[in-house]
mmCIF file of C-alpha atoms in Angstrom:
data_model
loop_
_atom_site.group_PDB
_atom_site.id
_atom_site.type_symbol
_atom_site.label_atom_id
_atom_site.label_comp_id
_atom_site.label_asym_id
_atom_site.label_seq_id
_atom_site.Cartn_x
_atom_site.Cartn_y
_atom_site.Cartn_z
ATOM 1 C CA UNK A 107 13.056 -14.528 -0.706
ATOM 2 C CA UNK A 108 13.587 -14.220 -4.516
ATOM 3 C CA UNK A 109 14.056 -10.205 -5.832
ATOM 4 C CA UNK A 110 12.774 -9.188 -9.075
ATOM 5 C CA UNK A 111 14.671 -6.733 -11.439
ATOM 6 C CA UNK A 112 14.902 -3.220 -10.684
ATOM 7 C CA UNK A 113 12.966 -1.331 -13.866
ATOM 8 C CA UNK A 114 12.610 1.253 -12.174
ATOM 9 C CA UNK A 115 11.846 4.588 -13.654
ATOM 10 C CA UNK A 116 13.572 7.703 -11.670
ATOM 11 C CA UNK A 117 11.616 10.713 -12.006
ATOM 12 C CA UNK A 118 12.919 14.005 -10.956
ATOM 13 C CA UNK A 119 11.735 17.714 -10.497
ATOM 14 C CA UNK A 120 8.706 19.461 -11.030
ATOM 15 C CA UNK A 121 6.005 18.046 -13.685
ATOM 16 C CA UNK A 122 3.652 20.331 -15.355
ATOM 17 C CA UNK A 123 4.123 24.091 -14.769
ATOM 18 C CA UNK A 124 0.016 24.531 -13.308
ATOM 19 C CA UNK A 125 0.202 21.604 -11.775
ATOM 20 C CA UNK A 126 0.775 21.383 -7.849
ATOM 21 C CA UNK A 127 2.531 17.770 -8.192
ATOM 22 C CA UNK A 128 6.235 17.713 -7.560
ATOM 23 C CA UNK A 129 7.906 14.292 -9.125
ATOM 24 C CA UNK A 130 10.182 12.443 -6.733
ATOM 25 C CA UNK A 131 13.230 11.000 -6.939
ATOM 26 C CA UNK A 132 13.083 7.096 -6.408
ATOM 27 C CA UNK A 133 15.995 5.128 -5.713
ATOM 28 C CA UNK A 134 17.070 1.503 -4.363
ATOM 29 C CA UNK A 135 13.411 -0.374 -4.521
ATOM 30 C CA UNK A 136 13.145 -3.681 -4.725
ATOM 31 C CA UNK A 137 10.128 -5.923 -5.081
ATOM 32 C CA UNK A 138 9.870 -9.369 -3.159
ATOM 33 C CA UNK A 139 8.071 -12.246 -2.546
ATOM 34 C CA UNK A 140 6.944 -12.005 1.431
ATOM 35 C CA UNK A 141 5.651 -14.411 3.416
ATOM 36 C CA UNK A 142 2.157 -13.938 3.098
ATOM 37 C CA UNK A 143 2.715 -14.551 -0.764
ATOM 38 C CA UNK A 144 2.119 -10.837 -1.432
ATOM 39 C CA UNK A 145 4.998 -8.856 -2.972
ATOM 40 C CA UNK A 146 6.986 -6.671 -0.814
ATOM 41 C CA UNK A 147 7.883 -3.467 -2.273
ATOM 42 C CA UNK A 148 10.789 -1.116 -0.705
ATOM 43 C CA UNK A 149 13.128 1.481 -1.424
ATOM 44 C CA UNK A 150 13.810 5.515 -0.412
ATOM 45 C CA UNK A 151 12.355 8.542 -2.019
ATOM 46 C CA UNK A 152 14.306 11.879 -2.030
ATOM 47 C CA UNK A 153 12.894 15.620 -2.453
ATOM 48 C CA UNK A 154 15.570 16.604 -5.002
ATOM 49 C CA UNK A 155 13.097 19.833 -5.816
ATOM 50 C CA UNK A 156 13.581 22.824 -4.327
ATOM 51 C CA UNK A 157 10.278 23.144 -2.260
ATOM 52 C CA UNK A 158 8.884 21.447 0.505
ATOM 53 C CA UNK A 159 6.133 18.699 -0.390
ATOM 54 C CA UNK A 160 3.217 16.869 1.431
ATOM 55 C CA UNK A 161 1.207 13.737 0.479
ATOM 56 C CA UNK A 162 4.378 11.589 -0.740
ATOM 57 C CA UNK A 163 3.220 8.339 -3.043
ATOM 58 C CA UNK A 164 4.873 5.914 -4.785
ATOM 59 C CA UNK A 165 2.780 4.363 -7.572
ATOM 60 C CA UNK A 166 4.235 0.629 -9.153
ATOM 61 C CA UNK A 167 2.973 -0.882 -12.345
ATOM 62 C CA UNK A 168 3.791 -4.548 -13.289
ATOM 63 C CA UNK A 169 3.976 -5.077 -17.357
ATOM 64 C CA UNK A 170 4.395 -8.213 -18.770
ATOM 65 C CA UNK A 171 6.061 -8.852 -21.583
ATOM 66 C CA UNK A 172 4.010 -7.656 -24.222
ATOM 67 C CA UNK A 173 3.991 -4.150 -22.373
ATOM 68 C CA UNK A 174 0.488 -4.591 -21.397
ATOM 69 C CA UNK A 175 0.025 -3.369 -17.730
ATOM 70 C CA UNK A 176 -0.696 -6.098 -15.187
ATOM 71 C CA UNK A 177 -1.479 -4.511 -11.829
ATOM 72 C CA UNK A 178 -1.244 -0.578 -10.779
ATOM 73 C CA UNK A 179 -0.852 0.343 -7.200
ATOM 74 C CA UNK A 180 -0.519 3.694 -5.556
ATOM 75 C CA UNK A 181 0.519 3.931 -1.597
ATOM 76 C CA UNK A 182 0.990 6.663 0.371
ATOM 77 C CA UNK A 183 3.924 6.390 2.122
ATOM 78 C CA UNK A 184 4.232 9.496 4.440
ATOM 79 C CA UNK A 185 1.314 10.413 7.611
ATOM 80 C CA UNK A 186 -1.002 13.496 7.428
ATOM 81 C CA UNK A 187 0.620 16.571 7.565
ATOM 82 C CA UNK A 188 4.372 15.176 7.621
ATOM 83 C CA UNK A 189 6.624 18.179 5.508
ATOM 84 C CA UNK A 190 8.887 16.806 3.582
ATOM 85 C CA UNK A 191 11.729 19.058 2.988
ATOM 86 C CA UNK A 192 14.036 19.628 -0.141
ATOM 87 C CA UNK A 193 16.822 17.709 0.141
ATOM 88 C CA UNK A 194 15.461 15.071 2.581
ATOM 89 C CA UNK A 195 15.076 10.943 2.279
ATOM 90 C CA UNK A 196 12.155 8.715 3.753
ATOM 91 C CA UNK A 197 11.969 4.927 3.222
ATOM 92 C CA UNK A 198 8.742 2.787 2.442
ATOM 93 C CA UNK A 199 7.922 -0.072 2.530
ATOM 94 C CA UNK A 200 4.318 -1.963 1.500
ATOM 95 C CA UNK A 201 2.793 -5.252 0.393
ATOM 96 C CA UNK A 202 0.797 -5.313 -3.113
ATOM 97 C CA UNK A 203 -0.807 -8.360 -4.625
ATOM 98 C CA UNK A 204 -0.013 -9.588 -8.234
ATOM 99 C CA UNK A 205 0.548 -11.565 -11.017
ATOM 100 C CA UNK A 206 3.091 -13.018 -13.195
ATOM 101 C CA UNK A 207 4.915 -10.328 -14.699
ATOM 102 C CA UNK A 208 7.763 -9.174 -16.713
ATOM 103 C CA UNK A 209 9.005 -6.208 -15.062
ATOM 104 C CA UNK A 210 8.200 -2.891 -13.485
ATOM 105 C CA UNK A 211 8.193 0.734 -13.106
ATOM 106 C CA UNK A 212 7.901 2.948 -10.176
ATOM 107 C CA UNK A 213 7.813 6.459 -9.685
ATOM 108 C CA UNK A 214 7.402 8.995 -6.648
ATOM 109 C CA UNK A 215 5.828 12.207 -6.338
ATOM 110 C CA UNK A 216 3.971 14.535 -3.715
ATOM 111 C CA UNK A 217 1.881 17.852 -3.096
ATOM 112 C CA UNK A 218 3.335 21.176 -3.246
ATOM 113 C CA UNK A 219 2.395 22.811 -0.313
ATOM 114 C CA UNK A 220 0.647 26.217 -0.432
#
C-alpha cells in the first residue's frame, strides 16, 4: 500500500461568529491506495472548541499541480445524534474514488448544538 503526502490543512476553533459550524481539529490522516483501487482515507479529529458538537465531517480535496481541484468529498464520520464533547478524539476512516493528483487538503468541522 503506497501513502501519499500529508497536505493537510489543520483547522481549529470556531469559524464565522453567526454561523453554527465549529472547525475541527484534524490530525494524523493519511490517504492510501486500498484494495478495491479506491483511496483509503484515515486519521482522528479532535473538539479543541469549547462546546459540544454534532454532525462531525471531514471534507478532502485533491489538487493537482496547477492548483486546480481534482475531486471534493465530504463524509460524515460520526452516527445520528452522537455528542461530541470538547476535548474528545474519534477516528475515521472511508474510501473515495480519484484521480491523479498532486496533493491534498483536509479539514474537519461539525454542528454546534443548540
Amino acid at each position: 500500500m503506497s501513502f501519499y503526502p500529508s497536505q493537510a490543512q489543520s483547522t481549529s476553533g470556531i469559524s464565522i461568529s453567526q454561523s453554527n459550524v465549529i472547525n475541527l481539529a484534524i490530525s494524523n490522516i493519511t490517504l492510501g491506495e486500498s484494495p478495491t483501487g479506491l483511496i483509503s482515507v484515515n486519521g482522528k479529529v479532535f473538539n479543541n472548541s469549547t462546546e459540544s458538537v454534532e454532525n462531525i465531517q471531514v471534507d478532502v480535496t485533491l489538487h493537482d499541480a496547477n492548483n486546480n481541484t481534482i475531486r471534493d468529498t465530504s463524509r460524515f464520520i460520526s452516527s445520528a445524534f452522537y455528542v461530541f464533547e470538547p476535548g474528545s478524539t474519534v477516528n475515521f476512516n472511508f474510501l473515495m474514488s480519484t484521480g491523479d493528483f498532486n496533493y491534498y487538503t483536509a479539514r474537519a468541522y461539525a454542528d454546534r448544538i443548540q
